[in-house]
Short mmCIF file of C-alpha atoms in Angstrom, two decimals:
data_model
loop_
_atom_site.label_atom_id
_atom_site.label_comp_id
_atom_site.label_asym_id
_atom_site.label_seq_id
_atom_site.Cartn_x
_atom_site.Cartn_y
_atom_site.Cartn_z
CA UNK A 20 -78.29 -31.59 0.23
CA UNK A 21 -74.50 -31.43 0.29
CA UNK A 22 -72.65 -29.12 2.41
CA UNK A 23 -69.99 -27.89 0.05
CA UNK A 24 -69.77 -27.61 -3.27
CA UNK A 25 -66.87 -29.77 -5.64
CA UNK A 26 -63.68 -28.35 -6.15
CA UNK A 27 -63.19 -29.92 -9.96
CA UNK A 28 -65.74 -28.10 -11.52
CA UNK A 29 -64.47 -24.60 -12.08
CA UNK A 30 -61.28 -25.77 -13.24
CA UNK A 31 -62.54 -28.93 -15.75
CA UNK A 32 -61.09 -28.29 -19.01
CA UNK A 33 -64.13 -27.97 -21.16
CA UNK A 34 -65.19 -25.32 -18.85
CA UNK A 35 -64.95 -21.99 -20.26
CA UNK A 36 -66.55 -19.65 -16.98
CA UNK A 37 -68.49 -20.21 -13.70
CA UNK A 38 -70.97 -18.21 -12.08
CA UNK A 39 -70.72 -18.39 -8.05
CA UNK A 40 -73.51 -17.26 -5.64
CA UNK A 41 -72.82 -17.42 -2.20
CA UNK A 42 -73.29 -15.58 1.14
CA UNK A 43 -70.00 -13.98 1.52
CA UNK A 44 -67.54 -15.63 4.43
CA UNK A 45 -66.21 -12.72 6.52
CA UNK A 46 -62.31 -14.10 6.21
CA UNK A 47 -61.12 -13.20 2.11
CA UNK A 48 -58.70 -16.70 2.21
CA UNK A 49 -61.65 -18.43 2.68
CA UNK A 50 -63.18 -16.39 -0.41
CA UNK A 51 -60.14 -16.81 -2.77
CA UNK A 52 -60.17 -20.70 -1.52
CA UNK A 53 -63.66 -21.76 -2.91
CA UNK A 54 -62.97 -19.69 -6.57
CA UNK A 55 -59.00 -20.31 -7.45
CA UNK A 56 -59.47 -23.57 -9.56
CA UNK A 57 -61.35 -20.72 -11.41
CA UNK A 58 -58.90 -18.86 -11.15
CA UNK A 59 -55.86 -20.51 -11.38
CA UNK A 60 -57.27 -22.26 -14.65
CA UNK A 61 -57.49 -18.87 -16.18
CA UNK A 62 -61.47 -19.60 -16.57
CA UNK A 63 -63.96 -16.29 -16.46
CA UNK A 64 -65.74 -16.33 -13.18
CA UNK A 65 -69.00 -14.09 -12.48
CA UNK A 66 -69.49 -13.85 -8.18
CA UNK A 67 -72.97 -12.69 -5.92
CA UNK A 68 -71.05 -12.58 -2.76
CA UNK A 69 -73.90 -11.01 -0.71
CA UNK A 70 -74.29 -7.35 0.49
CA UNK A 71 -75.74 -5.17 3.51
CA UNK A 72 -77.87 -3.30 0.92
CA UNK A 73 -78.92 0.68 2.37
CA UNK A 74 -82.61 2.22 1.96
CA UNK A 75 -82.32 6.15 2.24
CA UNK A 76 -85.99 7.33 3.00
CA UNK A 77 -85.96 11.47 2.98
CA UNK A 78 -88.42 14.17 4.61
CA UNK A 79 -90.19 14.37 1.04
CA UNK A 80 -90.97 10.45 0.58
CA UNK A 81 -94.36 9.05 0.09
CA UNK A 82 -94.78 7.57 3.83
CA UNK A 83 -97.36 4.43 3.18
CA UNK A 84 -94.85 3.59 -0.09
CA UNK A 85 -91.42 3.75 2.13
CA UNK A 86 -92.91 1.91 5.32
CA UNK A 87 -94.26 -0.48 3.00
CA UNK A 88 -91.41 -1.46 0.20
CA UNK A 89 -89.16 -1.06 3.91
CA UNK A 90 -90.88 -4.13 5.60
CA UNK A 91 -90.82 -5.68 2.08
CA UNK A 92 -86.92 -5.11 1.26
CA UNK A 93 -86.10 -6.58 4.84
CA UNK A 94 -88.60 -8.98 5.33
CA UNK A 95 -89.29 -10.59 2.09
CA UNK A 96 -88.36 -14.35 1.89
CA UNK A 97 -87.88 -14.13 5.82
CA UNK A 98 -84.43 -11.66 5.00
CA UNK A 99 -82.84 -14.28 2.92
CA UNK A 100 -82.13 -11.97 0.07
CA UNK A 101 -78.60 -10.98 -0.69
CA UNK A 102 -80.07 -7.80 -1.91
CA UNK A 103 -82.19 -7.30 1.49
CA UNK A 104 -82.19 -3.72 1.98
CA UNK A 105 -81.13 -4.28 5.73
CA UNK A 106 -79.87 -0.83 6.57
CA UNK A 107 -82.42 1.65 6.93
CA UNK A 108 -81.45 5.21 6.83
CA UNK A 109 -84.13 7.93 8.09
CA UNK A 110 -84.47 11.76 8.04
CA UNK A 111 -84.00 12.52 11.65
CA UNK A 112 -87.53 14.52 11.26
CA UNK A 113 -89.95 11.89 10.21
CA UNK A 114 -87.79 8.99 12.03
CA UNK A 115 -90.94 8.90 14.72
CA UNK A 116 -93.74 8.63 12.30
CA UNK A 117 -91.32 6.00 10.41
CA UNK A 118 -91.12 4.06 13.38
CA UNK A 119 -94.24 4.15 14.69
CA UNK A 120 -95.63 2.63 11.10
CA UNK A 121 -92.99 -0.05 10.67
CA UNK A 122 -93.40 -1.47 13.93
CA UNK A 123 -97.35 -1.83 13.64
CA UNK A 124 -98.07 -6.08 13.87
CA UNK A 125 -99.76 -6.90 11.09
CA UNK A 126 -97.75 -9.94 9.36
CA UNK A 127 -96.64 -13.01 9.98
CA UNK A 128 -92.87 -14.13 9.16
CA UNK A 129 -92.03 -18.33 7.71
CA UNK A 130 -88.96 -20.09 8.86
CA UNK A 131 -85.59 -19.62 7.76
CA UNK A 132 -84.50 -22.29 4.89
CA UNK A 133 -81.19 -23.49 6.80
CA UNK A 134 -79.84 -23.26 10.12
CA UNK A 135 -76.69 -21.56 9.48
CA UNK A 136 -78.44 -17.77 9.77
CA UNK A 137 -80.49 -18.83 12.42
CA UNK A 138 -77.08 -19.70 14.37
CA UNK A 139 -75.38 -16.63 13.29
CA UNK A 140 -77.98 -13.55 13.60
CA UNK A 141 -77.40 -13.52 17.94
CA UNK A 142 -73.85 -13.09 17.26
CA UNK A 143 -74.39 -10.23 15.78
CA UNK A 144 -77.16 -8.63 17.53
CA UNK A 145 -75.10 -6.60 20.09
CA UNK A 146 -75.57 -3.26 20.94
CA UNK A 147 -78.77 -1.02 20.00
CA UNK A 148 -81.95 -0.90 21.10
CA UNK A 149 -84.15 -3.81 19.50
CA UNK A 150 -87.70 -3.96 18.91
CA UNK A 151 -88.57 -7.57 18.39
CA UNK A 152 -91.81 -9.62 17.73
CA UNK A 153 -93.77 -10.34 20.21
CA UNK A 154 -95.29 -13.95 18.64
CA UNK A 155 -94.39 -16.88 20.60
CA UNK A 156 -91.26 -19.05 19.20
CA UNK A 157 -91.89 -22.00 17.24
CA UNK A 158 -90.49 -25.05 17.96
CA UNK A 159 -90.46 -27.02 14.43
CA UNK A 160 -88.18 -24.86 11.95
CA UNK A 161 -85.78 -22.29 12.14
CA UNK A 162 -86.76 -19.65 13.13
CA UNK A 163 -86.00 -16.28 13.65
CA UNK A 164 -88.06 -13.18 15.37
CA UNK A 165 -88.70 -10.27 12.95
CA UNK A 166 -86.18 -7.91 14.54
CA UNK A 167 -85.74 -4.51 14.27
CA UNK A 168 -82.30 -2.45 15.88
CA UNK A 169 -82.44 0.89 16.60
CA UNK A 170 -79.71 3.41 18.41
CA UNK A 171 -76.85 1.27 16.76
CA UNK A 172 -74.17 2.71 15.75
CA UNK A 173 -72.59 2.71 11.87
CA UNK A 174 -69.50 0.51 13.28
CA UNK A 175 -71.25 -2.48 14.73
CA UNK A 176 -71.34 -5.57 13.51
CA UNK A 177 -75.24 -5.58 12.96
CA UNK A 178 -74.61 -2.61 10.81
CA UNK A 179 -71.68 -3.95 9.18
CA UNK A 180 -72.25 -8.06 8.63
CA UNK A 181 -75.13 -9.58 6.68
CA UNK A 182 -77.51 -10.76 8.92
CA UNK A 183 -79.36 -13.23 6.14
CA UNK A 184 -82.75 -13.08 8.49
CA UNK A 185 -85.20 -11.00 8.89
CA UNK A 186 -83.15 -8.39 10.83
CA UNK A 187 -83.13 -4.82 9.99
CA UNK A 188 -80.99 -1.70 11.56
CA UNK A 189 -82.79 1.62 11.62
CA UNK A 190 -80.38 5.23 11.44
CA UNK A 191 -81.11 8.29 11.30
CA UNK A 192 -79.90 11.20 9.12
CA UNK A 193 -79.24 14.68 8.59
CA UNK A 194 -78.14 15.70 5.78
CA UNK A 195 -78.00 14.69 2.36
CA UNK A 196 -74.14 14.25 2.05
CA UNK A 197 -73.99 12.56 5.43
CA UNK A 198 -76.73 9.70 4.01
CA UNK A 199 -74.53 9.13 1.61
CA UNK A 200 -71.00 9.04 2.76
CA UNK A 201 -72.80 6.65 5.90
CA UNK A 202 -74.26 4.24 2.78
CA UNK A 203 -71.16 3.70 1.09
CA UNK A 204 -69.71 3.16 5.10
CA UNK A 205 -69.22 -0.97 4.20
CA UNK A 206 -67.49 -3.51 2.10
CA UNK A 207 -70.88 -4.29 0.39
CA UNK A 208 -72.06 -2.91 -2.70
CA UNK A 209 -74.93 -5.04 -3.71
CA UNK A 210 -77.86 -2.90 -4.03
CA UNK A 211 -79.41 0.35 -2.21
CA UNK A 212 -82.94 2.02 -2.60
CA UNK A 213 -83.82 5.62 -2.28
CA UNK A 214 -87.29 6.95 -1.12
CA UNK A 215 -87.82 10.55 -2.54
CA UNK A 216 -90.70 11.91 -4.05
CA UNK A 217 -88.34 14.14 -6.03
CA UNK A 218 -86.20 12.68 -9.40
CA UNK A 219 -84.02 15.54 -9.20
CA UNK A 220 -82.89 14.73 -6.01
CA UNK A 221 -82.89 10.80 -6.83
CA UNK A 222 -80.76 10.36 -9.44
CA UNK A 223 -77.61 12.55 -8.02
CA UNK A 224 -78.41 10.27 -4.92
CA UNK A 225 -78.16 7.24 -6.34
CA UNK A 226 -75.12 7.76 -8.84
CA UNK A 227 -73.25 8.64 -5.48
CA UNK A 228 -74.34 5.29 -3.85
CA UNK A 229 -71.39 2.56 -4.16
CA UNK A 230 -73.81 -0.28 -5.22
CA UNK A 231 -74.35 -2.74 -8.34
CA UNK A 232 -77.81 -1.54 -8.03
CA UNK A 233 -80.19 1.02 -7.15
CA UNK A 234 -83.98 1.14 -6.29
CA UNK A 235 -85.69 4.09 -6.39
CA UNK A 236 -89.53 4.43 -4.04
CA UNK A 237 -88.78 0.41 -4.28
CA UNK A 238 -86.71 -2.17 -3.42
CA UNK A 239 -85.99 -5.69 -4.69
CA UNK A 240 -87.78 -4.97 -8.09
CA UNK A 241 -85.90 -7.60 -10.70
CA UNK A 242 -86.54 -7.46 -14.31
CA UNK A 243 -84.32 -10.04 -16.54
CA UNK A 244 -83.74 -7.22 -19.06
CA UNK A 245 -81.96 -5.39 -16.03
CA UNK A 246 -78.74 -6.16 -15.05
CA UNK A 247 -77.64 -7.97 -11.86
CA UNK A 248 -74.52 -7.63 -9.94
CA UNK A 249 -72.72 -6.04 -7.65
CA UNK A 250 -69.10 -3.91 -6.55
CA UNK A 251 -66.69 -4.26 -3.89
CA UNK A 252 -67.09 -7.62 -2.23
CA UNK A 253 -70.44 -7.96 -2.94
CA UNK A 254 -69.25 -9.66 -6.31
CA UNK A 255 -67.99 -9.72 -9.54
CA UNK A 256 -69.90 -9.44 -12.97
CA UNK A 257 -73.27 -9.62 -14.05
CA UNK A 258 -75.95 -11.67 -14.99
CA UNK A 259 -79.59 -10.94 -16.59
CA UNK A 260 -79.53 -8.69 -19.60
CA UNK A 261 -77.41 -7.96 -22.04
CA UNK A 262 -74.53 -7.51 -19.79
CA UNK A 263 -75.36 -10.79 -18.23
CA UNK A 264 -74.60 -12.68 -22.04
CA UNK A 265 -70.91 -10.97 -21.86
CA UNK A 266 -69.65 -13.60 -19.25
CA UNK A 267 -70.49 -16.88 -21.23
CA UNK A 268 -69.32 -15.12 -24.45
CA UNK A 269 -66.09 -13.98 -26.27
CA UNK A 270 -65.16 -11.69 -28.49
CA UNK A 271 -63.46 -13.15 -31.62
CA UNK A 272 -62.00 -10.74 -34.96
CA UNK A 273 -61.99 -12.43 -38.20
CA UNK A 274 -59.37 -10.73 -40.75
CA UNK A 275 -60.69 -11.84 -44.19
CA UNK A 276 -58.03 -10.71 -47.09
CA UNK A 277 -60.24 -10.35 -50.45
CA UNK A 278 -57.77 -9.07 -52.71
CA UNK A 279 -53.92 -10.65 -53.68
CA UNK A 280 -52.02 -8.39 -51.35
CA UNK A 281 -49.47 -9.56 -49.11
#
């Protein structure tokens, strides 16, 4: 498999867009330096940069459903989901039961597809208190332990960075406003979920969230009639849907003069 992409192709003349998905590099030069033939060609360009998606679970949730579509978001595909819902932020009241259910063994985690998370996730797993599998290592693959980080704080880098593996940070909350303001606390804006067993609550709650996309009592749900994309630096554009058409299409006007006037 090659390592890096070719430069020519965003900027080949009979190109008329590109669509880039990547796991976003934390230095923006090194951004701007994959995606300006794009850009210096004047070509329309459509970017998944990755995210450090939030999951808001509050007193009312349906426990088995959050605990469950939690472990799911994070956990899925071994973490290696840009939309991974790897910021988990519980009601201070029902943190304990939370914990106590998340943590149960009961499922076993694959490899990682490529060694470049594997190598990463210890850098950032300082600070916090972290509750990780107890299953011994494997030898053949890489892998890494299903890990979950508790007492961090919203500024460290294992809140902040995108992890890519199965590596999840548990906060607690509360208030409503505080949830909030705390979710929108990054330079992601991929996708969030919101555990609630009431819509009126919900839907205030997840206009407020800074994200391309919101989940509500789930998270990674994908339906290619639904749009797909994020804000902020977790990307540019969309794809799936209708919205999805608008990057490989133009709009054109055609003035057709069907009398004799000048």
């Amino acid at each position: 498999m090659a390592t890096a992409a070719s430069p020519a192709p965003p900027s080949h003349p009979t190109r008329s867009s590109t669509r880039w998905r990547s796991q976003a590099p934390p230095a923006p030069h090194a951004r701007s330096r994959r995606w300006q033939p794009a850009a210096g060609s004047l070509k329309n360009i459509t970017l998944e940069t990755g995210g450090k998606s939030p999951l808001l679970v509050f007193p009312d949730a349906d426990m088995d459903q959050a605990v469950k579509w939690s472990h799911f978001g994070i956990m899925s595909n071994q973490g290696q989901i840009c939309t991974a819902t790897s910021r988990i932020f519980v009601h201070r009241e029902i943190l304990p039961t939370f914990l106590a259910r998340l943590l149960a063994p009961s499922t076993s985690v694959s490899c990682l597809t490529w060694r470049s998370p594997r190598a990463r996730a210890p850098t950032i797993l300082t600070g916090g208190a972290a509750h990780v599998s107890t299953n011994p290592d494997h030898k053949n693959g890489y892998f890494v332990k299903p890990t979950v980080i508790i007492d961090a704080t919203d500024a460290m880098r294992i809140t902040q960075e995108e992890a890519f593996g199965p590596v999840v940070v548990i906060l607690p909350f509360d208030r409503e406003a505080e949830a909030i303001r705390r979710a929108n606390d990054t330079t992601y804006g991929l996708g969030a979920a919101v555990f609630t067993t009431d819509l009126e609550r919900a839907h205030p709650v997840a206009a407020e969230i800074e994200s391309g996309m919101v989940w509500v009592n789930s998270s990674q749900d994908c339906d290619p009639r639904v749009p797909f994309g994020g804000v902020k630096q977790s990307g540019i554009g969309r794809e799936l849907g209708d919205a999805g058409l608008d990057a490989y299409s133009q709009i054109k006007a055609v003035h057709v003069n069907m009398g004799n006037r000048l």
